[in-house]
mmCIF file of C-alpha atoms and ligand atoms in Angstrom:
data_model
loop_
_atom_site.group_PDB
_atom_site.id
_atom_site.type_symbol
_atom_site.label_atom_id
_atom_site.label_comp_id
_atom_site.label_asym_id
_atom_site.label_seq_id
_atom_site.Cartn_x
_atom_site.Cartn_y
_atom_site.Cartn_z
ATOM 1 C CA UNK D 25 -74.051 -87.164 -23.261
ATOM 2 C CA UNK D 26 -77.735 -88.475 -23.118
ATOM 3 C CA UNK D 27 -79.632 -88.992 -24.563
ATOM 4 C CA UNK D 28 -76.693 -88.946 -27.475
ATOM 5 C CA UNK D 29 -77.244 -92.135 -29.831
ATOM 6 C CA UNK D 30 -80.901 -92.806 -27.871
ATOM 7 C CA UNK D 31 -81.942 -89.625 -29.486
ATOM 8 C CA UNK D 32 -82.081 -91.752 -32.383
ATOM 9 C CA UNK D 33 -83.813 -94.528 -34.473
ATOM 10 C CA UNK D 34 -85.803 -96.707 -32.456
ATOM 11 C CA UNK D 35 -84.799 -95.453 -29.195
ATOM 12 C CA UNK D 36 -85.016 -91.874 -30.305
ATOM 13 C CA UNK D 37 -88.704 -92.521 -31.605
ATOM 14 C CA UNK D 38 -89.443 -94.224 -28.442
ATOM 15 C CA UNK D 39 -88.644 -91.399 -26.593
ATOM 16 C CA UNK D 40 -89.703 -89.067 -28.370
ATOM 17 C CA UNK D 41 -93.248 -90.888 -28.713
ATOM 18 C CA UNK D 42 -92.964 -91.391 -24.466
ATOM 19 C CA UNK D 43 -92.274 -94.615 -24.487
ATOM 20 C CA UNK D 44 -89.242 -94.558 -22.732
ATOM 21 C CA UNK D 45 -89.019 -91.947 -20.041
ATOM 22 C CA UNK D 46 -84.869 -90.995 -19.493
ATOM 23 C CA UNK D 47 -83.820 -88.385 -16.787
ATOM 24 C CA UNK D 48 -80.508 -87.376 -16.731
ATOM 25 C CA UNK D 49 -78.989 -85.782 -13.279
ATOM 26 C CA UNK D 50 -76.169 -84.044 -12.987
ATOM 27 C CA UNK D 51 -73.924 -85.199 -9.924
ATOM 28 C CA UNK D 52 -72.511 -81.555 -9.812
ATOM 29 C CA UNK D 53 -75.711 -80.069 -8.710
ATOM 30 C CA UNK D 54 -75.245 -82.047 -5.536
ATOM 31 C CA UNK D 55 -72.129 -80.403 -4.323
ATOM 32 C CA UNK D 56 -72.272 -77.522 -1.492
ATOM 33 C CA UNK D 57 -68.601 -76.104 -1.672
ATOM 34 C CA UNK D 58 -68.414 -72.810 -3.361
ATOM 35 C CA UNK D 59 -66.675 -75.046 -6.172
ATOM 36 C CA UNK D 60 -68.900 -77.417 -6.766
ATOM 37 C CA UNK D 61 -66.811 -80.306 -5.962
ATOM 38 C CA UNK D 62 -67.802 -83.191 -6.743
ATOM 39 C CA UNK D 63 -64.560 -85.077 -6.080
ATOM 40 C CA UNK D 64 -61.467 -85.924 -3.805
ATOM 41 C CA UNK D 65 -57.939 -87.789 -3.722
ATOM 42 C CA UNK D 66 -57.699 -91.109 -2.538
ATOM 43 C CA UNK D 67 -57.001 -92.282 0.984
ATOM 44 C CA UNK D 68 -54.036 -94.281 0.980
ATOM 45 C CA UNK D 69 -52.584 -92.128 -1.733
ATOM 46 C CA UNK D 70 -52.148 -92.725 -5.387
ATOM 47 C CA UNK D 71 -52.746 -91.062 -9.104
ATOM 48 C CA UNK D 72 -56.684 -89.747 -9.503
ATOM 49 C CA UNK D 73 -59.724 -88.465 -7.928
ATOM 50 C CA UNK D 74 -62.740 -90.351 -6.243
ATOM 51 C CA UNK D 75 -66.051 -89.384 -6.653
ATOM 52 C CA UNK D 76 -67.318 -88.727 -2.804
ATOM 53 C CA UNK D 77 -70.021 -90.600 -1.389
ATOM 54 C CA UNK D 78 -71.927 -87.841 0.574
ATOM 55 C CA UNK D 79 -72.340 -85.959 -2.841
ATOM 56 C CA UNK D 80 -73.234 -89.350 -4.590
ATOM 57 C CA UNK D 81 -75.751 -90.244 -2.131
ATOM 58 C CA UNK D 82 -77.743 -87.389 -2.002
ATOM 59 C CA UNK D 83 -77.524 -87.228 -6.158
ATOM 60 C CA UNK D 84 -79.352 -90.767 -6.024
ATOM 61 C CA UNK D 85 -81.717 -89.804 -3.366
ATOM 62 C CA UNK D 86 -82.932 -87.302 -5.499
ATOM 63 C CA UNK D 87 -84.420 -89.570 -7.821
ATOM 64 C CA UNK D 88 -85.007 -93.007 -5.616
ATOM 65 C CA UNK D 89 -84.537 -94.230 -2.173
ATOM 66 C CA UNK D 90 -82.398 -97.158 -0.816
ATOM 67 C CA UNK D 91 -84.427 -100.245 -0.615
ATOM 68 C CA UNK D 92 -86.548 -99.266 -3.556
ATOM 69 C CA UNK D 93 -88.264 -100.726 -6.426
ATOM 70 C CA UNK D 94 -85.814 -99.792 -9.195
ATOM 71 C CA UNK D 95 -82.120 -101.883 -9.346
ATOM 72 C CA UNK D 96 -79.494 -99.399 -8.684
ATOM 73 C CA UNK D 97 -76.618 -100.264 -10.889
ATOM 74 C CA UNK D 98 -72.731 -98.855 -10.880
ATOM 75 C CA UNK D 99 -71.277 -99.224 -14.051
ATOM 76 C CA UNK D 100 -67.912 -100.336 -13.494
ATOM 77 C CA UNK D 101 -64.706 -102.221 -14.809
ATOM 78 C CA UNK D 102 -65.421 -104.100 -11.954
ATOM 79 C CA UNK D 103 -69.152 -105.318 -12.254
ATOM 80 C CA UNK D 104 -70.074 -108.403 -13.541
ATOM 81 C CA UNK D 105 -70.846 -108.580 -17.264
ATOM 82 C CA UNK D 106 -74.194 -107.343 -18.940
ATOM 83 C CA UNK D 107 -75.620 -110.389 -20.251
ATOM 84 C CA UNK D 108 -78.983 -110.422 -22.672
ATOM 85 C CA UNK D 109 -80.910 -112.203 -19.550
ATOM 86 C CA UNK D 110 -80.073 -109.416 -17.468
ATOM 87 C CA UNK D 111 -81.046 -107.020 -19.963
ATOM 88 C CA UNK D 112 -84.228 -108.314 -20.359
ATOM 89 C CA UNK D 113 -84.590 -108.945 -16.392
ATOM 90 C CA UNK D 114 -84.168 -104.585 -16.584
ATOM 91 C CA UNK D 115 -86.401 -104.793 -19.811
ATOM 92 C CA UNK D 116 -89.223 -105.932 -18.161
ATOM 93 C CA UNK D 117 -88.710 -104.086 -14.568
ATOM 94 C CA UNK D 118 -89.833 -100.403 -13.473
ATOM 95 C CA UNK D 119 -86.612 -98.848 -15.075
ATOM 96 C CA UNK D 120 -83.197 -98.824 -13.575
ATOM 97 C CA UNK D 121 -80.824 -95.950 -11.971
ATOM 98 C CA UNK D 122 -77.340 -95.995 -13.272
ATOM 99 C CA UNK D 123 -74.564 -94.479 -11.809
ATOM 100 C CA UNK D 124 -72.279 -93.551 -14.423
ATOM 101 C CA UNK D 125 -68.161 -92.783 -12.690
ATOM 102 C CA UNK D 126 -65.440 -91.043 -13.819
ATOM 103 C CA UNK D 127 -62.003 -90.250 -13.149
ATOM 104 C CA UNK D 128 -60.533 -93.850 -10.741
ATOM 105 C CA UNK D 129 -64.214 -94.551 -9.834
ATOM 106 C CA UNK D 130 -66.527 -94.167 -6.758
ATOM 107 C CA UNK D 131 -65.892 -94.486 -2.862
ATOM 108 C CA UNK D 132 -66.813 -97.659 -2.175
ATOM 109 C CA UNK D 133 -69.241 -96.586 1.040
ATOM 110 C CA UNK D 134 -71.685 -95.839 -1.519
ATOM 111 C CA UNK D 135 -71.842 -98.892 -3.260
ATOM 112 C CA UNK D 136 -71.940 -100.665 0.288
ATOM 113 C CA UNK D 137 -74.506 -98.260 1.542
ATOM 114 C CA UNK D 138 -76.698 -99.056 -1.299
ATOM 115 C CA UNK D 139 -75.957 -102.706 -2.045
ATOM 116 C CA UNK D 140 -75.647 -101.200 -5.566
ATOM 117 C CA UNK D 141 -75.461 -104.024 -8.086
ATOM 118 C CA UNK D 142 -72.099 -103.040 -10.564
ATOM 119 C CA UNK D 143 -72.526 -104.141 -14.428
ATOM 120 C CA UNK D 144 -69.547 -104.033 -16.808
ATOM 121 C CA UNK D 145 -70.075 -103.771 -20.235
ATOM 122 C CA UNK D 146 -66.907 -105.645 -21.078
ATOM 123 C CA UNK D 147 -63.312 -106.475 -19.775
ATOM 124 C CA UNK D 148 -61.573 -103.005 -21.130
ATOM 125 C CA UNK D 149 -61.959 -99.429 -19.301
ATOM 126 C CA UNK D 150 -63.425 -96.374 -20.146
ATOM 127 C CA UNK D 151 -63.259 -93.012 -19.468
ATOM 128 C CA UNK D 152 -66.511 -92.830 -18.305
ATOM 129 C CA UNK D 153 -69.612 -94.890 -17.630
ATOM 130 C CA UNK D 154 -71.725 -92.780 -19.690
ATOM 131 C CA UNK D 155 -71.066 -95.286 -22.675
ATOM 132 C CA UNK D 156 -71.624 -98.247 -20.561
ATOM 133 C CA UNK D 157 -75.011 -96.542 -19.719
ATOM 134 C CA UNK D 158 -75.887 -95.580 -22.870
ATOM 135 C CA UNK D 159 -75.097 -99.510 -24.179
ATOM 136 C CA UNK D 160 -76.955 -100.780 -21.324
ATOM 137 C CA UNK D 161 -80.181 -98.526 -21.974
ATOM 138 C CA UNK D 162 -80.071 -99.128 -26.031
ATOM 139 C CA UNK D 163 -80.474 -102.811 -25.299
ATOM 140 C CA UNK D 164 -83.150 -102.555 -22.697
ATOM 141 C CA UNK D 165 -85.076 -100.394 -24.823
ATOM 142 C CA UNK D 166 -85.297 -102.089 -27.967
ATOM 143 C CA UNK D 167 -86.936 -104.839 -26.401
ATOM 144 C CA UNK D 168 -89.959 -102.793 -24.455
ATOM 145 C CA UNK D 169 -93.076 -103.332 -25.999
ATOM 146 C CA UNK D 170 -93.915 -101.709 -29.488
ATOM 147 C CA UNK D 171 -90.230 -100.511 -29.742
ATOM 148 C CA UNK D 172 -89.185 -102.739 -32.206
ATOM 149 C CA UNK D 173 -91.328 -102.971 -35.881
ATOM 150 C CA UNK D 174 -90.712 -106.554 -35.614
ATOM 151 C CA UNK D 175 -91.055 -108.333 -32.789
ATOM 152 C CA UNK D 176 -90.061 -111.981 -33.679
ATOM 153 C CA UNK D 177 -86.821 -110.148 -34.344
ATOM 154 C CA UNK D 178 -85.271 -110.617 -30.932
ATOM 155 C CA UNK D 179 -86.358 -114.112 -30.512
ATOM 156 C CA UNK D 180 -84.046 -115.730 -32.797
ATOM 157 C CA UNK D 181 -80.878 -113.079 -32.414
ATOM 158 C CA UNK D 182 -78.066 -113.951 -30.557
ATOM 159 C CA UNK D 183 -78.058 -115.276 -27.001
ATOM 160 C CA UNK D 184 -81.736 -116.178 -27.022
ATOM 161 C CA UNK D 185 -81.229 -119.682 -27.449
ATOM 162 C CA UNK D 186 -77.351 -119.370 -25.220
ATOM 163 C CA UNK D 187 -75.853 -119.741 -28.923
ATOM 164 C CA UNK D 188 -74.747 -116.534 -31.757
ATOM 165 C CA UNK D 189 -76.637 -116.282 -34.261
ATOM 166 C CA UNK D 190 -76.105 -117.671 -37.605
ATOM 167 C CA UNK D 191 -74.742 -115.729 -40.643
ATOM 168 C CA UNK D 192 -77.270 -113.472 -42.793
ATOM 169 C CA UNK D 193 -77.565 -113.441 -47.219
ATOM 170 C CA UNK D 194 -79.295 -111.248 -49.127
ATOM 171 C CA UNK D 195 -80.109 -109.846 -52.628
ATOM 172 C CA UNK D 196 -78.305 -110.016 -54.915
ATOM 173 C CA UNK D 197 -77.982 -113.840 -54.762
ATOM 174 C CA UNK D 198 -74.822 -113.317 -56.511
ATOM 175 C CA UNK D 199 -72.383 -110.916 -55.896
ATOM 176 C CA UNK D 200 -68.479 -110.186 -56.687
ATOM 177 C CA UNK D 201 -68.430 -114.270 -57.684
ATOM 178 C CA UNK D 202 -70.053 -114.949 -54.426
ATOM 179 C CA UNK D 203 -72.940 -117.280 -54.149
ATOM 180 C CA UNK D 204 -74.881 -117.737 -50.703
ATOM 181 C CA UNK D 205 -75.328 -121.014 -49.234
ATOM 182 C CA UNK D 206 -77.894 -123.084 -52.053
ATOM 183 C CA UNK D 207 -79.789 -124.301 -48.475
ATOM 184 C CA UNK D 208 -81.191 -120.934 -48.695
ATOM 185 C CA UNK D 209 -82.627 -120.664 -52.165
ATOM 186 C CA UNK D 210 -84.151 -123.704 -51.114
ATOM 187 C CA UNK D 211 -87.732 -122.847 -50.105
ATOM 188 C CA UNK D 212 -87.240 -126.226 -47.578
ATOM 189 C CA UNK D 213 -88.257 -124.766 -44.366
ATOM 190 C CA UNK D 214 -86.870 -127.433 -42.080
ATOM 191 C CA UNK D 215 -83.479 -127.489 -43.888
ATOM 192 C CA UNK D 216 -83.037 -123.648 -43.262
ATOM 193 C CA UNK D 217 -83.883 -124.471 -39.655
ATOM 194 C CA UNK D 218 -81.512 -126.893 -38.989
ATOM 195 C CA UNK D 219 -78.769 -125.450 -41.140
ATOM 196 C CA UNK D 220 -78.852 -122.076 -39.061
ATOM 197 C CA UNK D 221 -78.852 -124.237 -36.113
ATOM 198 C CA UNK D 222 -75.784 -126.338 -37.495
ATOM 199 C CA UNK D 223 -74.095 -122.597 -38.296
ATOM 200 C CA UNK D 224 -75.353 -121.428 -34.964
ATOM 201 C CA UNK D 225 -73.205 -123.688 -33.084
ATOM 202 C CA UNK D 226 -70.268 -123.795 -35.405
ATOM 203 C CA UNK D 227 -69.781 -120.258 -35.065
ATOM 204 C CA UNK D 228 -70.196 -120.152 -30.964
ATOM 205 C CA UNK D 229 -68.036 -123.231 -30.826
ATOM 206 C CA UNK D 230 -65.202 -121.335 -32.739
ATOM 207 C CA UNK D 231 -65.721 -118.037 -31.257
ATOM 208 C CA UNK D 232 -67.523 -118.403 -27.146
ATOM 209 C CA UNK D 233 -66.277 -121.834 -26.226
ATOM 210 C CA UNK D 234 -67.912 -120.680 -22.461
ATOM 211 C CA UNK D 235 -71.151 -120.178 -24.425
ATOM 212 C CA UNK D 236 -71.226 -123.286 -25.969
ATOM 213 C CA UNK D 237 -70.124 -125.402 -22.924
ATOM 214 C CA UNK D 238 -73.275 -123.855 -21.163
ATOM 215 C CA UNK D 239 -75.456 -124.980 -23.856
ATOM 216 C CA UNK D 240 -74.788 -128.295 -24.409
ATOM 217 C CA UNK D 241 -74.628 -128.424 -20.760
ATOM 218 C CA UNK D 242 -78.174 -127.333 -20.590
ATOM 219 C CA UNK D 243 -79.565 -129.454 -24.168
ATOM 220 C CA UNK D 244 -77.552 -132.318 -23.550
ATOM 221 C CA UNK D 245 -80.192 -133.924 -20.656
ATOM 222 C CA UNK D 246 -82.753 -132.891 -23.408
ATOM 223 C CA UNK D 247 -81.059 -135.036 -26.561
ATOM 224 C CA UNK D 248 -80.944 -138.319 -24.449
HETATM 225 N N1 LIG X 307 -60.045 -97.091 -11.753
HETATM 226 C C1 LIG X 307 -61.084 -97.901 -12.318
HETATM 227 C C2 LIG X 307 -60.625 -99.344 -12.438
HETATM 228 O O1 LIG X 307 -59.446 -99.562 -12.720
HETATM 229 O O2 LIG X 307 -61.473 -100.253 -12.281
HETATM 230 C C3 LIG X 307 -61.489 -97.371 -13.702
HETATM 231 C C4 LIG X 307 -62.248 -96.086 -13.646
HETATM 232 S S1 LIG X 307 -62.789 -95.566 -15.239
HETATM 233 C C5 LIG X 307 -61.430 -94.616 -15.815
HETATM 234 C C6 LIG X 307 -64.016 -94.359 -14.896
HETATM 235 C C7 LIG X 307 -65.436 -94.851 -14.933
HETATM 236 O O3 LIG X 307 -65.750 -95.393 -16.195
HETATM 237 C C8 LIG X 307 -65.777 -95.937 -13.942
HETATM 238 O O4 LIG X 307 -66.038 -95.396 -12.674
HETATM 239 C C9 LIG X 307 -66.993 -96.581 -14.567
HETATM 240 O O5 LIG X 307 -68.190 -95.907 -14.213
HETATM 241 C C10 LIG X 307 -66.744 -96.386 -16.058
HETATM 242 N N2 LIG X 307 -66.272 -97.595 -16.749
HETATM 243 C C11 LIG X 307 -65.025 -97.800 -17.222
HETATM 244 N N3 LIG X 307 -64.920 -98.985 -17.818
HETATM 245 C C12 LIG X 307 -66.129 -99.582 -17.747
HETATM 246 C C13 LIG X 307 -66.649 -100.834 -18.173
HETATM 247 N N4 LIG X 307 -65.882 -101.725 -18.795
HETATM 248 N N5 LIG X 307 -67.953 -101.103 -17.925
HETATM 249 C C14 LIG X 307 -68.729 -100.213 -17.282
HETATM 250 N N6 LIG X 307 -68.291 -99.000 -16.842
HETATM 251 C C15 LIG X 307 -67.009 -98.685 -17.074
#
């Protein structure tokens, strides 16, 4: 599964110009049964399998130590949601470990043992969390330095300013009896500003009512 979609693009020629450094491990090669078990039924009972913590454990150790200088993050249903700020918090840090579960999930003595952060990449489930990973990665590494062709790109995209961003045109200026907004044939610099700004907030209004009370919570001091 990895790198899968980071093998390509601007990801892919990231990697493949070392740029981005990914190490996949496989939790199987951690087992010591003659089966390579990596898994067990729950205590208590119930439907599934749990992945066990002894064989967890020494998978991480192999590639960091408790305490250490890279966040150790479970992705899980469970985990708070990624947000662009902690994105670029892992954007701009020495590279995180992610520990991807399957099947109903992880013992929970090695999230304890680890004080292992948990991300979610949104409120739905998986089968796995080598999707979340992959998501989480993809927008970590667009934003490393010399990744991106353009770097003013991610400055005015969505969630840099706490608002979505506002709707795109381009050629041709007409199309299927469609015009696109005159504003923007304009040339008037300060119009196009504060139109996108006026769209900005009409769409997060309509669509992220939390976004946009956190917003004018934090520009409302600044309009007075
Ligand atoms: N039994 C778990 C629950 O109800 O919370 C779901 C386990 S899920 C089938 C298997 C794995 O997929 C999880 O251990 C986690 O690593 C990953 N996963 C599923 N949904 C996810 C999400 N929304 N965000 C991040 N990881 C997810």
């Amino acid at each position: 599964m990895f790198p899968g979609m980071l093998g390509y693009s601007l990801a892919g020629k990231a990697l493949a110009a070392g740029k981005v450094r990914l190490e996949a491990v496989q939790i199987r090669d951690f087992a010591t049964d003659k089966h390579a078990s990596v898994d067990d039924s729950p205590f208590g009972g119930g439907a599934g399998l749990v992945l066990r913590a002894d064989v967890l454990d020494r998978a991480l150790r192999s590639v960091t130590v408790p305490g250490g200088d890279r966040p150790v993050i479970y992705l899980s249903p469970r985990g708070t949601p990624l947000t662009q700020a902690r994105v670029i918090e892992l954007a701009e840090g020495p590279g995180p470990v992610l520990l991807c579960g399957r099947y109903e999930g992880v013992d929970q003595r090695v999230l304890d043992a680890w004080g292992m952060e948990e991300i979610s990449v949104g409120d739905y489930v998986l089968s796995g969390g080598e999707p979340a990973a992959l998501v989480l990665l993809d927008a970590c590494i667009r934003l490393l330095p010399g990744v991106m062709g353009n770097e003013t790109t991610t400055v005015e995209e969505s969630f840099s300013h706490g608002l979505l961003e506002y709707p795109h045109y381009t050629r041709p200026a007409e199309w299927d009896g469609r015009g696109v907004p005159p504003v923007l044939l304009s040339g008037n610099h300060a119009e196009i500003a504060r139109w996108r700004l006026a769209e900005a907030e009409a769409v997060t209004r309509a669509r992220r009512p939390d976004l946009m009370q956190a917003y004018q919570a934090r520009t409302a001091p600044a309009k007075r």
